[in-house]
Coordinates of C-alpha atoms and ligand atoms in Angstrom, one line a residue:
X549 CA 61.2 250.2 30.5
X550 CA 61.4 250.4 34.3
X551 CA 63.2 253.5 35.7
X552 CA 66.3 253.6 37.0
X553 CA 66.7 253.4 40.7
X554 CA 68.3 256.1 43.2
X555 CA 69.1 255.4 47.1
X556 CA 69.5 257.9 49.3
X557 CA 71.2 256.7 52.5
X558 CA 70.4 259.0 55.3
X559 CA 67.9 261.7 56.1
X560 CA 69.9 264.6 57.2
X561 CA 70.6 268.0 55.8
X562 CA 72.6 266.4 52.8
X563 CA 70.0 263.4 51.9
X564 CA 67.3 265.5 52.2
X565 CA 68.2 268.5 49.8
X566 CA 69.6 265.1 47.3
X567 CA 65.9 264.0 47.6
X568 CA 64.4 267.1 46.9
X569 CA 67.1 268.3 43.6
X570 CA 65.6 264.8 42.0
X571 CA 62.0 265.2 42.8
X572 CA 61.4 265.8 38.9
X573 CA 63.4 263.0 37.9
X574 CA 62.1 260.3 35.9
X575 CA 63.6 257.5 38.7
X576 CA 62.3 256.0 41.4
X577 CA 63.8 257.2 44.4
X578 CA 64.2 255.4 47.7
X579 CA 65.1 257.3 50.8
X580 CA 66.5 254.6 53.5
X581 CA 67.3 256.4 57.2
X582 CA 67.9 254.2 60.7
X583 CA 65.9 257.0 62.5
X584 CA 62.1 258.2 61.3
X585 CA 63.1 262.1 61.6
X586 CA 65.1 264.5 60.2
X587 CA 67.2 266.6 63.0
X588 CA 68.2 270.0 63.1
X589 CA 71.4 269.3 64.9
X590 CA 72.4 273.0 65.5
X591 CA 69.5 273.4 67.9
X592 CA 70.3 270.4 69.7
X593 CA 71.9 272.3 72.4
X594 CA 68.2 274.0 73.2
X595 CA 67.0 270.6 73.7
X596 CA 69.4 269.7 76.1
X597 CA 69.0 273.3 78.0
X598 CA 65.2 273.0 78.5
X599 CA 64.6 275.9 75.7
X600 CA 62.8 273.7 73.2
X601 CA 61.3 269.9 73.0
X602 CA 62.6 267.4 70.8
X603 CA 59.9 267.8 68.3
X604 CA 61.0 271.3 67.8
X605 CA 63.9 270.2 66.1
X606 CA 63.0 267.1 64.9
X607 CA 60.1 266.4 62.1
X608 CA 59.2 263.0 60.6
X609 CA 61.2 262.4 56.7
X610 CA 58.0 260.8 55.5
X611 CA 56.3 264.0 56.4
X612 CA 59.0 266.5 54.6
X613 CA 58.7 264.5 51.6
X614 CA 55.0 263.0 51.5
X615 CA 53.9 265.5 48.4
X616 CA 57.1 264.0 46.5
X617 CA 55.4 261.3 44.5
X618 CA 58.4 259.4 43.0
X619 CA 60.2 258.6 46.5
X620 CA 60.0 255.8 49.2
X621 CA 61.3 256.4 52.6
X622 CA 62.6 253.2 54.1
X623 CA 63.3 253.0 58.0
X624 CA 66.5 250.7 58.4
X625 CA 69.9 250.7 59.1
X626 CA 72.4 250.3 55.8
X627 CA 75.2 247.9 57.2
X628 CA 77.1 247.7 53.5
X629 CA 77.5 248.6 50.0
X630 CA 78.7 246.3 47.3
X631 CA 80.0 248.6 44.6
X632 CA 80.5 245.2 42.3
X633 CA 76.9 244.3 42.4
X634 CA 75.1 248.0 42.6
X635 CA 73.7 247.1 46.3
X636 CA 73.5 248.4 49.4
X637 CA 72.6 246.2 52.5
X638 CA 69.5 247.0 55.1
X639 CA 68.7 245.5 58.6
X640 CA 65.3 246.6 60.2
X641 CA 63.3 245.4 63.0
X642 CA 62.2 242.0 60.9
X643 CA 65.2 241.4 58.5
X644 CA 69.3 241.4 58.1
X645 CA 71.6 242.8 55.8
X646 CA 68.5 242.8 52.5
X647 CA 70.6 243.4 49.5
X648 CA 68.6 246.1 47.6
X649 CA 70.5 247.3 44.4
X650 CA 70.7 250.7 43.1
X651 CA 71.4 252.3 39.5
X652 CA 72.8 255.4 41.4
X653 CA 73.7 255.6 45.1
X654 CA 74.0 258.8 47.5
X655 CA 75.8 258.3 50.7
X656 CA 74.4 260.8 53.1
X657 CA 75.2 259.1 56.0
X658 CA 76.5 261.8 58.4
X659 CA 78.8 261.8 61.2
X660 CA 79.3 260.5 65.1
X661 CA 81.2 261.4 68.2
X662 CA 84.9 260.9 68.3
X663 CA 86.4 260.7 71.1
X664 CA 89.8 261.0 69.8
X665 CA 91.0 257.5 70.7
X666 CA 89.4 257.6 74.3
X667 CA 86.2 255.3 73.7
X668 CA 86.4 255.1 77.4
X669 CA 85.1 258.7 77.7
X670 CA 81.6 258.0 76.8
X671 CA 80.3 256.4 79.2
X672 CA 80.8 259.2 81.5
X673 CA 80.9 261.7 79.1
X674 CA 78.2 261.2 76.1
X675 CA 77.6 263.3 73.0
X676 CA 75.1 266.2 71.8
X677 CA 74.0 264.0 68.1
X678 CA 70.5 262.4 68.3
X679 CA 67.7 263.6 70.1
X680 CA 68.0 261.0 72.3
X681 CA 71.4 262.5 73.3
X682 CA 69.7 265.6 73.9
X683 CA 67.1 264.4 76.3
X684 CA 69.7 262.2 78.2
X685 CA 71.8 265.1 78.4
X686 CA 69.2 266.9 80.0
X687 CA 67.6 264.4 82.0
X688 CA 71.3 264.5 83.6
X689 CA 71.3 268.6 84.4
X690 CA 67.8 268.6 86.1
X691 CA 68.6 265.4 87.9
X692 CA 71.7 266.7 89.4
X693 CA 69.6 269.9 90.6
X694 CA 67.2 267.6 91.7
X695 CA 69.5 265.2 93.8
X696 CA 71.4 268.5 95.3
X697 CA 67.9 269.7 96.5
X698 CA 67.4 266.3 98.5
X699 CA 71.2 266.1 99.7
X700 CA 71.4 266.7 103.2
X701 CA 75.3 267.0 103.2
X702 CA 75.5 270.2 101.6
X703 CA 79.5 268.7 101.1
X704 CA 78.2 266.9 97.9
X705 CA 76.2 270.1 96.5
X706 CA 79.5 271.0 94.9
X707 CA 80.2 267.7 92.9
X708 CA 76.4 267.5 91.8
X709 CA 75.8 271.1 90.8
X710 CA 79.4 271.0 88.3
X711 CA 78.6 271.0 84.7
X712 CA 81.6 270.6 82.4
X713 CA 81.9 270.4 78.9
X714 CA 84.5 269.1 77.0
X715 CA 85.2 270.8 73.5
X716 CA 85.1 274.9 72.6
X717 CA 83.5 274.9 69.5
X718 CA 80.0 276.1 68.7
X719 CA 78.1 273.5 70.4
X720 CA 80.4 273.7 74.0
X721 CA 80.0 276.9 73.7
X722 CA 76.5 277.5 72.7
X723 CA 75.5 275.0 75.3
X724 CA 77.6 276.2 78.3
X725 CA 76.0 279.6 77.8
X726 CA 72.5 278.5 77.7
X727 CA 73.0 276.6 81.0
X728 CA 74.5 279.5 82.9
X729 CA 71.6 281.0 81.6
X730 CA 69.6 278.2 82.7
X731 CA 70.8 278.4 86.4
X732 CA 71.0 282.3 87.0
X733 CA 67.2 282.6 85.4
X734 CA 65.0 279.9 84.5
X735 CA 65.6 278.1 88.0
X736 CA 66.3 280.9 90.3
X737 CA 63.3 280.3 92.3
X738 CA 62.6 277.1 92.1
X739 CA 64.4 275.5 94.7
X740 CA 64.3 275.9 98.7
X741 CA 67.5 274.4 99.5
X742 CA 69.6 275.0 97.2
X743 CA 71.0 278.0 95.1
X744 CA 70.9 277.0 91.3
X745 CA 73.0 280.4 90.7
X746 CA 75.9 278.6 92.7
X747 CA 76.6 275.6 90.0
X748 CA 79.4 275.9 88.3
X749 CA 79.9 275.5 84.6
X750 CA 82.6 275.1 83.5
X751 CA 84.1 274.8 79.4
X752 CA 87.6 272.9 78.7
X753 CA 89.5 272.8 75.2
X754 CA 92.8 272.0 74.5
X755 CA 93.1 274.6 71.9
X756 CA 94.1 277.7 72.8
X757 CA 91.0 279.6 71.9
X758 CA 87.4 279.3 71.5
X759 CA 85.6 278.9 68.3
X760 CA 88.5 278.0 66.6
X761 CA 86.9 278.6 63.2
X762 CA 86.2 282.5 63.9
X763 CA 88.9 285.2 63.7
X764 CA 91.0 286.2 67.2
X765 CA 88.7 289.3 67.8
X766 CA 85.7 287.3 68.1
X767 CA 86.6 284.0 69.5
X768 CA 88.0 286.6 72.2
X769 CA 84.3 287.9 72.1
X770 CA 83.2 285.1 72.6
X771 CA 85.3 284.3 75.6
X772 CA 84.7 287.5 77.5
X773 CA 80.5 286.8 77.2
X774 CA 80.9 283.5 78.9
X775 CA 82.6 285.0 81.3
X776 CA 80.1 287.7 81.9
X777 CA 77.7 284.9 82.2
X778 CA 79.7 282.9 85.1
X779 CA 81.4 280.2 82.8
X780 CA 84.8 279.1 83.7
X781 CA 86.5 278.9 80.6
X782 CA 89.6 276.6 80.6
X783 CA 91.9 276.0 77.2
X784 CA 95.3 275.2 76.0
X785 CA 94.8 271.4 78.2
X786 CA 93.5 268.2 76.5
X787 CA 91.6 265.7 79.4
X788 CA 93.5 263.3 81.1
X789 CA 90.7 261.9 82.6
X790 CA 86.9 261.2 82.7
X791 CA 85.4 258.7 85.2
X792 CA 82.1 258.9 87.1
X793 CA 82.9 261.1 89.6
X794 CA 84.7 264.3 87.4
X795 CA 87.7 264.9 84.8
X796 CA 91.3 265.2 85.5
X797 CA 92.7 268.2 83.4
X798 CA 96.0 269.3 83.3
X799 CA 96.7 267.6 86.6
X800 CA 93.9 269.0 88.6
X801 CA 90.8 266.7 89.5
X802 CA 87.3 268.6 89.3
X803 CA 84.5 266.4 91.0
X804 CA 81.5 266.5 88.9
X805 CA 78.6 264.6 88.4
X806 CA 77.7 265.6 84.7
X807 CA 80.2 266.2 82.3
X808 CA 79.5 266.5 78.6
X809 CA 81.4 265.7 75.2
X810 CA 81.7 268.7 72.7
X811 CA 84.7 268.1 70.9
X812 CA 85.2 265.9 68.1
X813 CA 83.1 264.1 65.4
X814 CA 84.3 261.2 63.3
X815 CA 82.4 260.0 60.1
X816 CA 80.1 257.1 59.2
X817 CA 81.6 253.9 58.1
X818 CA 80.9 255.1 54.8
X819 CA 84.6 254.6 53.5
X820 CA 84.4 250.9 54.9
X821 CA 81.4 250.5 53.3
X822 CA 82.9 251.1 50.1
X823 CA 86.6 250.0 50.7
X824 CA 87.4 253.7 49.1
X825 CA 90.4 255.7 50.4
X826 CA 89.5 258.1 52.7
X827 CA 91.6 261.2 54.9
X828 CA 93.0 261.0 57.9
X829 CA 89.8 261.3 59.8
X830 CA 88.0 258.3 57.7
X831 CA 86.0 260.9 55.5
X832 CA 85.4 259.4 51.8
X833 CA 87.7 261.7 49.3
X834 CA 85.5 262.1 46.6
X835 CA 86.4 264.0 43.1
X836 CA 84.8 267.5 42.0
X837 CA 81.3 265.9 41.3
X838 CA 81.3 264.1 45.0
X839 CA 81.5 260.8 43.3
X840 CA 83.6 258.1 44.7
X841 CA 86.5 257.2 42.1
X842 CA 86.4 254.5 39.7
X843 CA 82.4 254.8 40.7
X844 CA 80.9 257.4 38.6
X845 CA 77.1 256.0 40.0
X846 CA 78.7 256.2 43.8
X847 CA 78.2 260.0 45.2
X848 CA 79.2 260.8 49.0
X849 CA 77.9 264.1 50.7
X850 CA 77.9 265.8 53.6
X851 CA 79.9 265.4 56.8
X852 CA 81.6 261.3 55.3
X853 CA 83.0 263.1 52.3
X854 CA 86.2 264.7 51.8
X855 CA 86.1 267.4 49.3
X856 CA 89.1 270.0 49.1
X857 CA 88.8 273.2 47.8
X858 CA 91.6 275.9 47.6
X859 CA 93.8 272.6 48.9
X860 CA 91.4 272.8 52.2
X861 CA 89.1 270.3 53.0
X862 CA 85.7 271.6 53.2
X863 CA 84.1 272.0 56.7
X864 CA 81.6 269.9 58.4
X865 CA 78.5 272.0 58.3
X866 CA 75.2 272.0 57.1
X867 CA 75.7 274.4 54.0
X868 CA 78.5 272.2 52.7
X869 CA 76.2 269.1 53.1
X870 CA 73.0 271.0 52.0
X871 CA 75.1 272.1 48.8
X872 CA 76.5 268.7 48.2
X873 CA 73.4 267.0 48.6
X874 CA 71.5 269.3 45.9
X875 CA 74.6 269.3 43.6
X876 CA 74.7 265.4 43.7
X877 CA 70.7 265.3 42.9
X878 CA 71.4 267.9 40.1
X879 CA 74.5 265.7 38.8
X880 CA 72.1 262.5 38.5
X881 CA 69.1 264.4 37.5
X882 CA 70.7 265.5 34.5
X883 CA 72.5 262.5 33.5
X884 CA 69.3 260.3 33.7
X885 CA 67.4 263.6 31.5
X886 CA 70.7 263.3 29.1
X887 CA 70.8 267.3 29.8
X888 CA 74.4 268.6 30.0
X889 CA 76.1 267.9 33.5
X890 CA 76.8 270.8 35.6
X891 CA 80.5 272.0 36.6
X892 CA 82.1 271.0 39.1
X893 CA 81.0 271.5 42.8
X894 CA 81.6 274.6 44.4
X895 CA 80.7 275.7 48.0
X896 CA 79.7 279.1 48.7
X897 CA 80.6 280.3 51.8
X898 CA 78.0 281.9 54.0
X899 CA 79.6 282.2 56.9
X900 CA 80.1 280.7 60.6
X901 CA 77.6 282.0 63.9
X902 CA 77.7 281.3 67.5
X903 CA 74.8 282.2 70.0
X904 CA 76.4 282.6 73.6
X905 CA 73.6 283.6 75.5
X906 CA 70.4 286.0 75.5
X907 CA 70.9 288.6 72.8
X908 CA 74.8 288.0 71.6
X909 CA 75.8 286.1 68.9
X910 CA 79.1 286.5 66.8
X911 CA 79.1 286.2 62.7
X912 CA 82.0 286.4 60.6
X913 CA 81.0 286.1 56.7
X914 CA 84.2 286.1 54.4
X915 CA 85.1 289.9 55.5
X916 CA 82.3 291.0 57.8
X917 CA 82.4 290.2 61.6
X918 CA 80.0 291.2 63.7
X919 CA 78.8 290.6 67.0
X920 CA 76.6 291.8 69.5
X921 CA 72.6 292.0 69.1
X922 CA 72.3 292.4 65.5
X923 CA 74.6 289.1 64.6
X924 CA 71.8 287.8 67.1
X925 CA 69.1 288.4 65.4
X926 CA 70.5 287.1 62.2
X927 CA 71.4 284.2 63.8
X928 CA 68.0 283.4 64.7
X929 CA 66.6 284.1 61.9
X930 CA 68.7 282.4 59.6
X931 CA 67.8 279.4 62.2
X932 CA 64.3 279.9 61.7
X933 CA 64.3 280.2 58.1
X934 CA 66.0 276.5 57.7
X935 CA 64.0 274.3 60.3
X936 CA 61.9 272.0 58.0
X937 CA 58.5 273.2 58.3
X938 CA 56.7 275.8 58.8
X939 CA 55.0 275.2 61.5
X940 CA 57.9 274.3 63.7
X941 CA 59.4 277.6 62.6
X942 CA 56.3 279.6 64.3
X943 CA 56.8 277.7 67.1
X944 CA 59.8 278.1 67.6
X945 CA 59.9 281.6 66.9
X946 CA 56.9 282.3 69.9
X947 CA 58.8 279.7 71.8
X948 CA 62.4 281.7 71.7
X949 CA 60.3 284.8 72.3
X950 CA 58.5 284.0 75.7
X951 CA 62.2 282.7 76.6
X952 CA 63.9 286.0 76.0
X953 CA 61.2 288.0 77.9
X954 CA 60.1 285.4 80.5
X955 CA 63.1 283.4 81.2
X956 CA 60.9 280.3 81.5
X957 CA 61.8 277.4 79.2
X958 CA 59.5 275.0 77.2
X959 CA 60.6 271.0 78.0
X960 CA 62.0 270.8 81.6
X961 CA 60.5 267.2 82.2
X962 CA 62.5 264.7 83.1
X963 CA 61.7 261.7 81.3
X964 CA 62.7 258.1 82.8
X965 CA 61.4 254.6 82.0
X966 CA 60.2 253.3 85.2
X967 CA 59.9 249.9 84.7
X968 CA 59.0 246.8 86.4
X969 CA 61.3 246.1 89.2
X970 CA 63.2 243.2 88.9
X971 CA 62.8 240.9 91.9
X972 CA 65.8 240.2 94.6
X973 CA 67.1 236.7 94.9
X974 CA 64.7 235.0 97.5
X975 CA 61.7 237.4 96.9
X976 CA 59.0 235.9 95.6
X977 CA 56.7 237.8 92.8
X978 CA 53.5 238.3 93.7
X979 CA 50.8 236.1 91.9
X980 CA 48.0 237.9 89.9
X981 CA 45.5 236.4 92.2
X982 CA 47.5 237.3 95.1
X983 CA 47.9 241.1 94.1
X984 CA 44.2 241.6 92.7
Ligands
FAD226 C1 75.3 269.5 68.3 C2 75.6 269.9 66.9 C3 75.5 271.3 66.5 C4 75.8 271.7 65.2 N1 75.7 273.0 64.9 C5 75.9 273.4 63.7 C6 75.7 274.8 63.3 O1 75.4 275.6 64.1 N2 75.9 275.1 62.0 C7 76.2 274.2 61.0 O2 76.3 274.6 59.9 N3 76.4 272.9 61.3 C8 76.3 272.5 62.6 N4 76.5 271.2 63.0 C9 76.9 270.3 61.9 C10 75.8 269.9 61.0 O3 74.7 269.4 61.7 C11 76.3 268.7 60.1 O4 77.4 269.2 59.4 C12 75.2 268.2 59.2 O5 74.2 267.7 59.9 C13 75.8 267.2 58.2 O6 74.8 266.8 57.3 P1 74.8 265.3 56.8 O7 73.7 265.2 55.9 O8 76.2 265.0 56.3 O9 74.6 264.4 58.1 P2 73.4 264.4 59.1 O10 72.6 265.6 59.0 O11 74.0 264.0 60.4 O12 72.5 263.2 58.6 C14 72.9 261.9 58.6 C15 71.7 261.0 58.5 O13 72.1 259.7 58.2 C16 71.4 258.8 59.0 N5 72.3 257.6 59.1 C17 73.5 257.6 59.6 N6 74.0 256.3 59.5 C18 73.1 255.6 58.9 C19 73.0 254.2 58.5 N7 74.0 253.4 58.7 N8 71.9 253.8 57.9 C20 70.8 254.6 57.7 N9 70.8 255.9 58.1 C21 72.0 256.4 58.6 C22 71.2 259.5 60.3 O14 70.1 259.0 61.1 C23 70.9 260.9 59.8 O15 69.5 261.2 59.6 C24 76.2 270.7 64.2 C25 76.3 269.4 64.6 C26 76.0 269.0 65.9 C27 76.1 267.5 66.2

């Protein structure tokens, strides 16, 4: 009798720890992701700061799982899910929308930027998500240094050498402090013209805090170290504006040349997907086994589900999608075995961190807050101890360590296609012949 089939849409921190919970399973598993890696999103930040290179925090999903003998990793994009006949629908590089069915189905599919109604930010403004976000992002920082050095109307050396970000939460924060520590170290010598300590950095929110998730006392903290480190910290104003040349904020126009979205994420299409009722921010509401309603086969994890515990909905972080994701393998596993199913999902709470700069982090764990140099160090280990691999752990690990004692960084290349020109009307293209 053939085994019964289980997709897995979506390599992240959800998909992945569903892969691994059914790796004894008697099923054939098939793990289908639009991208070939799985990312370590909280890290991201370091990417876009110079600290690390992409493939850091980035490792293949065929390479995680290659000793896992009864799953397939697929590269395409899933475009659809028909619930009535147990499909779900693939596009890749050679084919369109390939129905491929499933006995049971885990949506893993992650979240994107939101730009809270204003899609016209992000051209101007894009998103920390992929790695290529991460590189463009910090392509733009060196380039602006770069373009200051060769202005010779120091006038413009203010507008190129403004870095905002929109959005206080751990990644506005976490970046903004790594790139004042990026100008007042890492480039202080580098440049003849122009003073890298001088850019200004600057972090807006319309909430009246930062860190929102973390008590008073630390978000204050928090606030106080960016300070210390030369960040402008601006709250309590949503953007009215973001154009090429700066942001409009509660009435006051700040030229910049590199501004960068923080704020908000909004879910995959999951709940589209399945034409499933979702909250208010589109996340699939799923019951107390993450499976979809009517759909007992249908499981959604991770930042596109909606799970509500204690009448709050559960937060979008990698421990609820890590615990999801196993919990949904476990749920399957055992219903394929015909063991007993488990009870239903519950997420233990380990706790929230945000780095801001060298040596201070602050933690808050249910009753414990701590900040300072020890939540620091926990902070880095606990980052160590889930990047996939261990050799991307050592590296990282030696790499964070020259950092802290060196101040040099480990990618500061700016990488551009430089493609063939195209010609200007009337010019004529040089034969081969002609340019041999
Ligand atoms: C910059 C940043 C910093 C963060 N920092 C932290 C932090 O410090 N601590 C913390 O706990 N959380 C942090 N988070 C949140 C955390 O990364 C997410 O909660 C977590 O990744 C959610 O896991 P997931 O499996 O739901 O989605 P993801 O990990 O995003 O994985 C989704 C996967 O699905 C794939 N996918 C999406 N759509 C499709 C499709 N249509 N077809 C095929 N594949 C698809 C994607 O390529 C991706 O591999 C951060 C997020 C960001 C963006």
């Amino acid at each position: 009798m053939a085994q019964p089939r289980i997709i897995i849409v979506g390599g992240g921190f959800g998909g992945l720890a569903a892969a691994k919970a059914v790796r004894k399973t008697p099923a054939e598993v098939i793990l289908i992701d639009r991208s070939n890696h799985h990312l370590f999103q909280p890290l991201l930040y370091q990417v876009a700061t110079s600290v690390l290179t992409p493939a850091q925090i980035a490792t293949p999903i065929r390479g995680i799982l290659r000793k896992q003998k009864n799953i397939t990793v697929i590269l395409g994009e899933v475009t659809g899910v028909d619930k009535e006949r147990k499909c779900v629908f693939v596009s890749n590089a050679d084919h369109e929308r390939v129905a491929v069915p499933y006995d049971y189905l885990i949506l893993a599919s992650g979240a994107t930027h939101s730009y809270f109604g204003h899609n016209e930010f992000e051209e101007f403004a894009p998103g920390l998500k992929s790695v290529a976000d991460a590189v463009s992002a910090r392509n733009k920082i060196l380039q602006a240094f770069e373009q200051a050095e060769a202005e010779e109307d120091p006038g413009r050396h203010r507008d190129l050498l403004t870095f905002i970000l929109v959005g206080a939460g751990p990644t506005g924060v976490e970046m903004a402090s790594a790139l004042a520590i990026l100008v007042r170290t890492t480039l202080k010598s580098d440049f003849r013209r122009i003073d890298p300590a001088s850019a200004r950095i600057l972090l807006v929110d319309m909430a009246p805090r930062v860190l929102p998730p973390f008590s008073e006392d630390l978000s204050e903290a928090a606030k106080r170290r960016l300070e210390k480190l030369g960040v402008e910290v601006r709250l309590g104003h949503s953007v009215d504006r973001i154009d090429a040349d700066g942001i409009t904020v509660a009435g006051e126009r700040i030229p910049s040349k590199t501004v960068i979205w923080t704020a908000g994420v909004a879910p995959s299409p999951a709940g589209k997907w399945l034409k499933v009722e979702t909250d208010r921010a589109g996340r699939v509401r799923v019951q107390e086994d993450v499976s979809v309603p009517g759909h007992p086969e249908i499981f959604v994890v991770g930042d596109t589900a909606s799970f509500e515990e204690n009448g709050k909905p559960l937060p979008g972080v990698a421990q609820v999608a890590m615990q999801q994701g196993r919990y949904a393998g476990r749920v399957i596993h055992n219903r394929i075995t015909g063991a007993p199913p488990p009870g239903p999902f519950s997420y233990f709470d380990k706790g929230n961190m945000a780095v801001v700069g060298k040596g201070f982090a602050v933690l808050q764990s249910h009753k414990i807050r701590v900040k300072g140099f020890g939540a620091w160090l926990a902070w880095a280990g606990i980052h160590l101890q889930f990047l996939a691999t261990s050799s991307l752990r050592l590296t990282v690990f030696l790499q964070w360590v020259w950092t802290y004692f060196t101040g040099q960084r480990g990618s500061r290349l700016i990488v551009n296609h430089h493609g063939p020109q195209p010609a200007k009307a009337g010019e004529e293209i040089p034969s081969k012949s002609a340019v041999a």
